[in-house]
PDB file of C-alpha atoms and ligand atoms in Angstrom:
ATOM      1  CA  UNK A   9      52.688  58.431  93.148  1.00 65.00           C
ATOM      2  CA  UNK A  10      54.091  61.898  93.684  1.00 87.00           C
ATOM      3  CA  UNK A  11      54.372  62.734  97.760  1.00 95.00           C
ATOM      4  CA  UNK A  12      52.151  65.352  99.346  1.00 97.00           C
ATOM      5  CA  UNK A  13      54.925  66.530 101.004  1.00 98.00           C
ATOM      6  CA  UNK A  14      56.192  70.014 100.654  1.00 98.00           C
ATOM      7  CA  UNK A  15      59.060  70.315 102.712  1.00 98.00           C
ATOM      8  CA  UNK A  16      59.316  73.683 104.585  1.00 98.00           C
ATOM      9  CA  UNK A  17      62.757  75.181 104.034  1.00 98.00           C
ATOM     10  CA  UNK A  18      62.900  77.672 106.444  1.00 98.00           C
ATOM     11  CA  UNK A  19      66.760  79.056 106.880  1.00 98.00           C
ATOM     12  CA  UNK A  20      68.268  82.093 105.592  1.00 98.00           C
ATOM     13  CA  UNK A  21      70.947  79.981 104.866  1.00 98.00           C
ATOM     14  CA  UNK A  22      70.699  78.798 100.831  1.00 98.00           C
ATOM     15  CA  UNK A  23      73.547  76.499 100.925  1.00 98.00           C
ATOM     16  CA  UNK A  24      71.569  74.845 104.078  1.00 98.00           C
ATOM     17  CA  UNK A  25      68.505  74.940 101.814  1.00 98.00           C
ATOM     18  CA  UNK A  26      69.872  73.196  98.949  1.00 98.00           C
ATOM     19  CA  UNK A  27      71.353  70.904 101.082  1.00 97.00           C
ATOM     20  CA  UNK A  28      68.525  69.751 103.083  1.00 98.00           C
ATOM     21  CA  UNK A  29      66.441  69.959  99.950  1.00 98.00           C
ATOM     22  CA  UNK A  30      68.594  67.410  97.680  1.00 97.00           C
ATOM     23  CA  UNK A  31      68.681  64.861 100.519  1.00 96.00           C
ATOM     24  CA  UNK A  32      65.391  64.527 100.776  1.00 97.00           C
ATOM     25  CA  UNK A  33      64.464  65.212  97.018  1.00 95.00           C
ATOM     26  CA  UNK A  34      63.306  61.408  96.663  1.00 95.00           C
ATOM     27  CA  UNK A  35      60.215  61.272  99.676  1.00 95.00           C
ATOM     28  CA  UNK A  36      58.506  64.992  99.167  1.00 97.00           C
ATOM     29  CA  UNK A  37      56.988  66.467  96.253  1.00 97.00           C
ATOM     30  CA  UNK A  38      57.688  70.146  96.437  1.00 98.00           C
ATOM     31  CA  UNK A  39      59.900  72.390  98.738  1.00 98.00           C
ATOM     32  CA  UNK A  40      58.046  75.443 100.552  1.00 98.00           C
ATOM     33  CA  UNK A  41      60.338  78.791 100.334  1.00 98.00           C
ATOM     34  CA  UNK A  42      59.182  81.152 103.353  1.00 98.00           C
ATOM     35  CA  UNK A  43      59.798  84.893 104.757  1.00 97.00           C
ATOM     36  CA  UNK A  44      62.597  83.632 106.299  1.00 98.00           C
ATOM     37  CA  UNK A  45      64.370  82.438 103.139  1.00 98.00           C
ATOM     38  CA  UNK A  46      62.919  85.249 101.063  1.00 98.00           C
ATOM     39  CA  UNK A  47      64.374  88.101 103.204  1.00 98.00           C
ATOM     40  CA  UNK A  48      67.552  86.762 102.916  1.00 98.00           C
ATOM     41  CA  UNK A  49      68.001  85.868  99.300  1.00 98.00           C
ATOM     42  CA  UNK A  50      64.967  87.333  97.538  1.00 97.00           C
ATOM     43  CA  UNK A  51      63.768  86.262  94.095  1.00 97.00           C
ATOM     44  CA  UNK A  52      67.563  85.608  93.304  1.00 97.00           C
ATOM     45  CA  UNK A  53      67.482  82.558  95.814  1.00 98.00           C
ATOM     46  CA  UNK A  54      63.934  81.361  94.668  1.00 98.00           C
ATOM     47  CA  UNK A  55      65.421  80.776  91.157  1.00 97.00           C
ATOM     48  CA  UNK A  56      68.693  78.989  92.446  1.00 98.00           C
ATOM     49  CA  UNK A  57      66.229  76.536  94.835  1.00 98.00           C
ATOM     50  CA  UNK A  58      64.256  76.034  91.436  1.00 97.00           C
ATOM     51  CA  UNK A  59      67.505  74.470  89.647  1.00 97.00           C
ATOM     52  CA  UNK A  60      66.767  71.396  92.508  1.00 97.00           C
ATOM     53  CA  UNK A  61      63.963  70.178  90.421  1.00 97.00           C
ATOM     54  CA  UNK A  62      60.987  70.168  92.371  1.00 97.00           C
ATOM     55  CA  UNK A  63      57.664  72.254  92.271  1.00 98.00           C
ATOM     56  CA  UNK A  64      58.570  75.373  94.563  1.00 98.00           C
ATOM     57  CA  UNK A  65      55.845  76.490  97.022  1.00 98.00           C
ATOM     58  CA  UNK A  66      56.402  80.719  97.503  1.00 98.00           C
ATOM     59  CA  UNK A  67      54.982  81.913 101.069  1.00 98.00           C
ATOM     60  CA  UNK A  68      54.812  85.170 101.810  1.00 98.00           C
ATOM     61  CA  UNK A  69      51.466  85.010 103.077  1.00 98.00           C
ATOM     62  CA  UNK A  70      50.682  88.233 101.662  1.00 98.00           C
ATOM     63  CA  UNK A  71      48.427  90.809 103.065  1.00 98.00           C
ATOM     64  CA  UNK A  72      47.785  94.084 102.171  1.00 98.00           C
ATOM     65  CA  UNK A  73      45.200  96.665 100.200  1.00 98.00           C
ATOM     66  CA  UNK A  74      44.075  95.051  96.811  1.00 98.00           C
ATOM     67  CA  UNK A  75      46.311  97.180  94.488  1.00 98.00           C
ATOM     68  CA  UNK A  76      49.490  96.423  96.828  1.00 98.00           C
ATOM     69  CA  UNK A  77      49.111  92.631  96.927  1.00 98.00           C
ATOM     70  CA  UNK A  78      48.162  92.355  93.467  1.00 98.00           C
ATOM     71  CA  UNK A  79      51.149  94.406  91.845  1.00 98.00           C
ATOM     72  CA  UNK A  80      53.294  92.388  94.312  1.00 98.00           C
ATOM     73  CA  UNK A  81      52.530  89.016  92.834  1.00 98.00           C
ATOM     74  CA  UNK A  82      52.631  90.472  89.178  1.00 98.00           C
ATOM     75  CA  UNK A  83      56.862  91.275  90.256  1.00 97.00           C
ATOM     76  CA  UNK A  84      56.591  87.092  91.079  1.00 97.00           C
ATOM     77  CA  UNK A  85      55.416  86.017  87.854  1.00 96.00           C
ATOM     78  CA  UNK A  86      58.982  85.614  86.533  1.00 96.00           C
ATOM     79  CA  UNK A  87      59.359  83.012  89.572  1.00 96.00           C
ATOM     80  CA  UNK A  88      56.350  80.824  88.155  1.00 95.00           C
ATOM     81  CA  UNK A  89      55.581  79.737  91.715  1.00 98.00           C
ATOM     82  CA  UNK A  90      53.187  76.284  91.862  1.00 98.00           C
ATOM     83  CA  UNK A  91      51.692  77.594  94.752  1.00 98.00           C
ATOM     84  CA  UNK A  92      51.568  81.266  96.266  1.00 98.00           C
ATOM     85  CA  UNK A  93      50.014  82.216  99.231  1.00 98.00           C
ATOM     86  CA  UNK A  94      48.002  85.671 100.837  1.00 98.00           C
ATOM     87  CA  UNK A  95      45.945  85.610 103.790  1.00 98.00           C
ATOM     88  CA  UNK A  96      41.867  85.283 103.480  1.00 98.00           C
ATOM     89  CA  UNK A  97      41.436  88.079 105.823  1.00 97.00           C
ATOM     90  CA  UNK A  98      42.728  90.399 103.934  1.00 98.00           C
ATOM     91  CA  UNK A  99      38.861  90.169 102.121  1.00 98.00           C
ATOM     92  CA  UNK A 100      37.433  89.556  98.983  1.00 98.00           C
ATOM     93  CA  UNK A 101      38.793  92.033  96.602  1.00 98.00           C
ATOM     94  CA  UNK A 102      42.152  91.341  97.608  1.00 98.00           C
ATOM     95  CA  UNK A 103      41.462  87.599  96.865  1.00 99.00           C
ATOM     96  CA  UNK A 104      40.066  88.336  93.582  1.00 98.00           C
ATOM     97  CA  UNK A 105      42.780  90.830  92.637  1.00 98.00           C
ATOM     98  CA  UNK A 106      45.522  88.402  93.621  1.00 98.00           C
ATOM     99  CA  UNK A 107      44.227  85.434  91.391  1.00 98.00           C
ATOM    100  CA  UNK A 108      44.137  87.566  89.288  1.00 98.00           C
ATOM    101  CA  UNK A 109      47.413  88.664  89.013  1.00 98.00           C
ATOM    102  CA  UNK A 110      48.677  85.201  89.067  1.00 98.00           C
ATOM    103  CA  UNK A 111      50.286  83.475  86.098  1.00 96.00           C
ATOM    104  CA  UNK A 112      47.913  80.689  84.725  1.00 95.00           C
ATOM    105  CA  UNK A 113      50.151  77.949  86.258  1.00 96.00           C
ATOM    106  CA  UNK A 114      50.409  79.397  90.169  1.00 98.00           C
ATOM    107  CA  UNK A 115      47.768  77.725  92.533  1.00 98.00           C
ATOM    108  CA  UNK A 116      47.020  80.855  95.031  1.00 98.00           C
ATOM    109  CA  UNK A 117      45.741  79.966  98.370  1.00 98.00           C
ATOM    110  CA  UNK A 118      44.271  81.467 101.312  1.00 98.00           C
ATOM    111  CA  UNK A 119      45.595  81.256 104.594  1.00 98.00           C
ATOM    112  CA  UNK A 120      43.259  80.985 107.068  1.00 98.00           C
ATOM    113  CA  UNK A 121      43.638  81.219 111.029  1.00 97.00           C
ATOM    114  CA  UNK A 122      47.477  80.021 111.862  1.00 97.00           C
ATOM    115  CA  UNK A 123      47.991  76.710 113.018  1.00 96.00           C
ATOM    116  CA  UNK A 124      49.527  78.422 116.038  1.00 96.00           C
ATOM    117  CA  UNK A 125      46.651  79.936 117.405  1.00 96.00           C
ATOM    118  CA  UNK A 126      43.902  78.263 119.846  1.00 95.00           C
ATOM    119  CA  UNK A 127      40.552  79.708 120.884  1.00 94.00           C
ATOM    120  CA  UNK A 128      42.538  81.807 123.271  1.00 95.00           C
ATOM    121  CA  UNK A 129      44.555  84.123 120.837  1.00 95.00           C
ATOM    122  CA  UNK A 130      41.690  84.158 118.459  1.00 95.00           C
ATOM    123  CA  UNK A 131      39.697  86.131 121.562  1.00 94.00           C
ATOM    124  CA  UNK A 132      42.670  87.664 122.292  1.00 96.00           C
ATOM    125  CA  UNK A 133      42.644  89.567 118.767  1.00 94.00           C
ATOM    126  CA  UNK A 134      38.487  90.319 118.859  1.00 94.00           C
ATOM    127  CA  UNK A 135      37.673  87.055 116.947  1.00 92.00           C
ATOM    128  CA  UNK A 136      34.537  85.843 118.948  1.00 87.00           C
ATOM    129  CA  UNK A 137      34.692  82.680 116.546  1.00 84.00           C
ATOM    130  CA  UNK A 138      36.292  79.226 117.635  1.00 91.00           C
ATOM    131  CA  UNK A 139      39.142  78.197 115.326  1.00 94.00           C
ATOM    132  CA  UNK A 140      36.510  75.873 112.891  1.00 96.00           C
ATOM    133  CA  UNK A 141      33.666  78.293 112.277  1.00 96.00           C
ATOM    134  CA  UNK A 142      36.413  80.852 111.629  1.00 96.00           C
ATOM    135  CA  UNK A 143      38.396  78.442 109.112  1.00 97.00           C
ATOM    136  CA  UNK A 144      34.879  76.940 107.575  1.00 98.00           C
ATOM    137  CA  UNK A 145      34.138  81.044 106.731  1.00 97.00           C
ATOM    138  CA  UNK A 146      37.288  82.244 105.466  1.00 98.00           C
ATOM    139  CA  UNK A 147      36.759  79.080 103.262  1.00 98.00           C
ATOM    140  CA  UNK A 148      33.644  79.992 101.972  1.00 98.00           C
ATOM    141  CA  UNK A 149      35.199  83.911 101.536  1.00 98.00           C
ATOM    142  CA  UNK A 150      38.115  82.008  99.673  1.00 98.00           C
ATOM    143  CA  UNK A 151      36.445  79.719  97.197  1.00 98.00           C
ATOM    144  CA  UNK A 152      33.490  82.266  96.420  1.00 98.00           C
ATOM    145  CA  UNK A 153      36.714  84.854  95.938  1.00 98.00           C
ATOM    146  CA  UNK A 154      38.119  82.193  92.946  1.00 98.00           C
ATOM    147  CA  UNK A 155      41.092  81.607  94.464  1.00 98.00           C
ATOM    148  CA  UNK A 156      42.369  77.920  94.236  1.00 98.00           C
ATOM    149  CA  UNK A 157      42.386  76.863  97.907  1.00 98.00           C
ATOM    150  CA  UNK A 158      43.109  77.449 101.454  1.00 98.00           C
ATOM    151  CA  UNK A 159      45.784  76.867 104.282  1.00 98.00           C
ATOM    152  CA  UNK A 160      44.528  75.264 107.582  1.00 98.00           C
ATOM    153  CA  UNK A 161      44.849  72.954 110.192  1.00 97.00           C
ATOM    154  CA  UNK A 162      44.228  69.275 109.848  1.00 97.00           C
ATOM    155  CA  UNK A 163      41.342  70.049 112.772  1.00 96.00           C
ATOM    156  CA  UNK A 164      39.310  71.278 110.067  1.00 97.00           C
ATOM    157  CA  UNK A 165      40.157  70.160 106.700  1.00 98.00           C
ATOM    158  CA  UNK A 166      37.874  67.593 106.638  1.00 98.00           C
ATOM    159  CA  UNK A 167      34.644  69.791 107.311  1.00 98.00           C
ATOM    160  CA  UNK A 168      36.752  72.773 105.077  1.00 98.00           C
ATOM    161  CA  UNK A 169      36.769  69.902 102.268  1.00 98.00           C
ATOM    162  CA  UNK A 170      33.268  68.546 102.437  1.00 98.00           C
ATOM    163  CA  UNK A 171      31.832  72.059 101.606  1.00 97.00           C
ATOM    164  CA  UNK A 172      34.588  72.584  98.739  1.00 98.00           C
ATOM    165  CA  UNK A 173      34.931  69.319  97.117  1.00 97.00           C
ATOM    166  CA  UNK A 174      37.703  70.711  94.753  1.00 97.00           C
ATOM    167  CA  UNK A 175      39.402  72.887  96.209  1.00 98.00           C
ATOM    168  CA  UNK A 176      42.854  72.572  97.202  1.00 98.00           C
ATOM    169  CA  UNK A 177      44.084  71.979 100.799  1.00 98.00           C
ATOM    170  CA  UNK A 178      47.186  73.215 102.116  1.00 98.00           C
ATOM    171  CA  UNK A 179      47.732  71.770 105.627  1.00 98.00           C
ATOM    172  CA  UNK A 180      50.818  72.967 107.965  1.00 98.00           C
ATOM    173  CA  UNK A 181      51.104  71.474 111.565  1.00 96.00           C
ATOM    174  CA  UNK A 182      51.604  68.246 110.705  1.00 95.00           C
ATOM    175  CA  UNK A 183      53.839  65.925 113.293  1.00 94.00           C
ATOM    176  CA  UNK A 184      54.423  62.060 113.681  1.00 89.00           C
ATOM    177  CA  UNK A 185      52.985  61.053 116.275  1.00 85.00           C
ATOM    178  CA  UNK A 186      55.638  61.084 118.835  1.00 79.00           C
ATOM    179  CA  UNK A 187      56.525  64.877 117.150  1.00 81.00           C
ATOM    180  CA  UNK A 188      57.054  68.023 119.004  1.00 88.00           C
ATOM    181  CA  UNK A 189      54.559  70.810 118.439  1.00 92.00           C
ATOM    182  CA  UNK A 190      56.910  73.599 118.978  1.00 92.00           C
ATOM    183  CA  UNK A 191      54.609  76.839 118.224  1.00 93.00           C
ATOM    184  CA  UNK A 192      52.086  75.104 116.586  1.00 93.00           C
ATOM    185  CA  UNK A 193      49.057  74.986 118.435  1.00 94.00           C
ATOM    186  CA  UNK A 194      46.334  72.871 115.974  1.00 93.00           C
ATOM    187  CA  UNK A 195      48.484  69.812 115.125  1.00 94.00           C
ATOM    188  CA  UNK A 196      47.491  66.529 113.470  1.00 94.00           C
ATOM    189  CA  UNK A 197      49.489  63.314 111.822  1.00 96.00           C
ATOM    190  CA  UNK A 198      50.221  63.120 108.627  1.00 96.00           C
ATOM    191  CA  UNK A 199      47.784  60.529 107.902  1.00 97.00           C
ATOM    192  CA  UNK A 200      45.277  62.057 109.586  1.00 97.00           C
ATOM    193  CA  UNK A 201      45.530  64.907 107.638  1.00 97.00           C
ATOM    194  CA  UNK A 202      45.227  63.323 103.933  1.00 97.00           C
ATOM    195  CA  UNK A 203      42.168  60.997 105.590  1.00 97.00           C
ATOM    196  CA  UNK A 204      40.391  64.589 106.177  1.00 97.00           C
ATOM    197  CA  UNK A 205      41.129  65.771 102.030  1.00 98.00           C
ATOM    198  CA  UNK A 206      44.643  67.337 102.666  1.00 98.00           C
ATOM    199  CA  UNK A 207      46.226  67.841  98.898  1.00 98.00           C
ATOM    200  CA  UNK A 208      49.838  69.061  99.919  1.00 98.00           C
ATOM    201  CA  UNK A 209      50.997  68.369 104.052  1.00 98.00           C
ATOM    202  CA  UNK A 210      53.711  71.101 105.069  1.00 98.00           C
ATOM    203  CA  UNK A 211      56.354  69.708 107.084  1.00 98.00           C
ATOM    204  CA  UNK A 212      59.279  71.674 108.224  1.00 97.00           C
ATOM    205  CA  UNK A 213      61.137  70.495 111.416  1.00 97.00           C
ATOM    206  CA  UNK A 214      60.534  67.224 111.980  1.00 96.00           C
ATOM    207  CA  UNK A 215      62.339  66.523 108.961  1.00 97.00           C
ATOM    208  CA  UNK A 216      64.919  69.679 108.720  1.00 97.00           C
ATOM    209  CA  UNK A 217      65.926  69.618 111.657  1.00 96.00           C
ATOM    210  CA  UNK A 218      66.106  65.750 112.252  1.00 96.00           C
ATOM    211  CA  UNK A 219      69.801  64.177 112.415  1.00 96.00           C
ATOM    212  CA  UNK A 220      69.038  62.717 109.345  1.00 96.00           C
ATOM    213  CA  UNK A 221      66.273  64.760 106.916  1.00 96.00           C
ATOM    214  CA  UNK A 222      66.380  62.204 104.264  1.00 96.00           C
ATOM    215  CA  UNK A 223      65.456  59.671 106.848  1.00 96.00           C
ATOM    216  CA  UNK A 224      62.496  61.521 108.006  1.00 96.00           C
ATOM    217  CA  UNK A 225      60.769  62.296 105.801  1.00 96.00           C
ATOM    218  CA  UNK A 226      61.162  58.565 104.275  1.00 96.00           C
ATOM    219  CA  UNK A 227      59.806  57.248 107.319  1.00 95.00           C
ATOM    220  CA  UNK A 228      56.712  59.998 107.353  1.00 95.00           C
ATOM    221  CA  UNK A 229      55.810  59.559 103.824  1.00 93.00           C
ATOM    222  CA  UNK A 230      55.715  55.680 104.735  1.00 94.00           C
ATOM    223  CA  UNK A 231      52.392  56.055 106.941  1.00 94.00           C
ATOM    224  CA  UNK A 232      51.100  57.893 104.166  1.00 94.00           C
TER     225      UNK A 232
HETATM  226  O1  LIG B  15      51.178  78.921 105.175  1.00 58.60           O
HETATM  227  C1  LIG B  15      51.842  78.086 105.815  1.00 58.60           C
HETATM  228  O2  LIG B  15      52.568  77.290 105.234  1.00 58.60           O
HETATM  229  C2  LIG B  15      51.609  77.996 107.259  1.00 58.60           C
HETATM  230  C3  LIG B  15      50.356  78.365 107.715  1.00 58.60           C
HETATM  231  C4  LIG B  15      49.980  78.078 109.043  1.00 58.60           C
HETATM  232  O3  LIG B  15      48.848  78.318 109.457  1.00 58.60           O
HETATM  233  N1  LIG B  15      50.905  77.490 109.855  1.00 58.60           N
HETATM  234  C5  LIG B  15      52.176  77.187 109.435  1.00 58.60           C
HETATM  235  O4  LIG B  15      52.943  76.628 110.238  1.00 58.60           O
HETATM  236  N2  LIG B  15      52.560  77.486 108.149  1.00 58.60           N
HETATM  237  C6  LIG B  15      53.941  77.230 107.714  1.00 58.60           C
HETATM  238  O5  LIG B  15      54.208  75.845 107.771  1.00 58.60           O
HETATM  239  C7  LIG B  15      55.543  75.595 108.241  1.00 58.60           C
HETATM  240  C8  LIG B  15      55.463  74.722 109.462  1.00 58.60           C
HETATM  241  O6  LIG B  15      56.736  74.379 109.898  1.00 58.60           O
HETATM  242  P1  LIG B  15      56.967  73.284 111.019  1.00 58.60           P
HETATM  243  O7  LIG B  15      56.141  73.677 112.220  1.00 58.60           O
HETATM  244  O8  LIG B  15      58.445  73.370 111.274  1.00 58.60           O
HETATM  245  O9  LIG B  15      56.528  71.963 110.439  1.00 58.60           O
HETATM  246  C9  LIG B  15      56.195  76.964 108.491  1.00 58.60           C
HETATM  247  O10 LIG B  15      56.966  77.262 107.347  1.00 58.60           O
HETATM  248  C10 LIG B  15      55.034  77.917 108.581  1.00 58.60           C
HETATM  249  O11 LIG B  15      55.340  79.187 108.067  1.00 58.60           O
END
């Protein structure tokens, strides 16, 4: 069975990239591409980290007035992204307009509240809501916007799933259980995370920056 895993590759450094990305090749199923790497080495770099072999996940997170996003992602059709993400809050049109804009074969998902926020920076920014009734209505905004899926936490993927039995799950903040949590504020396991309907589990440094990568992420795709 293919792995979940989409391993985040976040370095300016392509050589790094490639690197870390052909050790591990054999435990994850896709490699995420980030602002980070993007900045640095643009759509030139995305189409050298294709030539790895593995399904390439493009965020960018985008956010922005309908027109803008949606022109934005028509200049990343060449790239033929599997997955492509904007964030929910920038509304419904937007969300409409960037599925639109899509190729046929690029899931677009809908980030939701950042797994490095708590309660606390939610009220921080106006957002009376706790984390899971903010998640469980950009979901709703998401899948009535036709979009494919969202990005959340693995706190609320379970209740996100239950009310959008196919949509697709994006879940970042994963750690083993003895991982750090680093910035990341909502954090689950990996297993917990596919238990609640996860479809693809983002994992960036507790494999990257392990002393071994390939290691890593052979032993986290083994409690899968
Ligand atoms: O869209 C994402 O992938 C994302 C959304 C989110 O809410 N939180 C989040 O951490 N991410 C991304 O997931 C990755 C997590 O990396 P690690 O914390 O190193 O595992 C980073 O590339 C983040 O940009």
């Amino acid at each position: 069975m293919k792995s979940p895993i989409y391993v985040a590759l976040d370095t300016p450094d392509i050589d790094r990239a490639k690197a870390v990305a052909t050790r591990v090749k054999q435990h994850v199923g896709g490699i995420k591409l980030g602002l980070e790497f993007f900045m640095a080495n643009g759509r030139h770099g995305v189409h050298e980290m294709a030539e790895v072999g593995l399904p390439v996940f493009l965020d960018l997170k985008l956010h922005d007035i309908p027109n803008t996003v949606a022109k934005a992602i028509q200049a990343l059709r060449p790239l033929d992204p599997a997955i492509l993400t904007v964030h929910a809050a920038g509304g419904r049109a937007m969300l409409e307009d960037a599925k639109a804009a899509a190729a046929a074969g690029t899931k677009v998902v809908a980030v939701t509240m950042l797994t490095s926020l708590d309660g606390a920076d939610m009220r921080s920014i106006g957002l009376a809501a706790d984390p899971h009734e903010q998640v469980l209505r950009l979901a709703e905004l998401a899948r009535e916007s036709g979009v494919d899926g969202i990005v959340c936490s693995g706190e609320e993927v379970s209740a996100a799933h239950k009310a959008w039995k196919d949509g697709f799950f994006v879940v970042p903040g994963v750690r083993p259980a003895a991982g750090k949590s680093a910035d990341q504020k909502r954090v689950v396991t990996p297993r917990a995370a596919l238990d609640g309907g996860a479809s693809v589990l983002v994992i960036g440094r507790p494999i990257t920056q392990a002393d071994d990568p390939d290691e890593a992420a052979r032993a986290i795709e083994a409690t899968l």
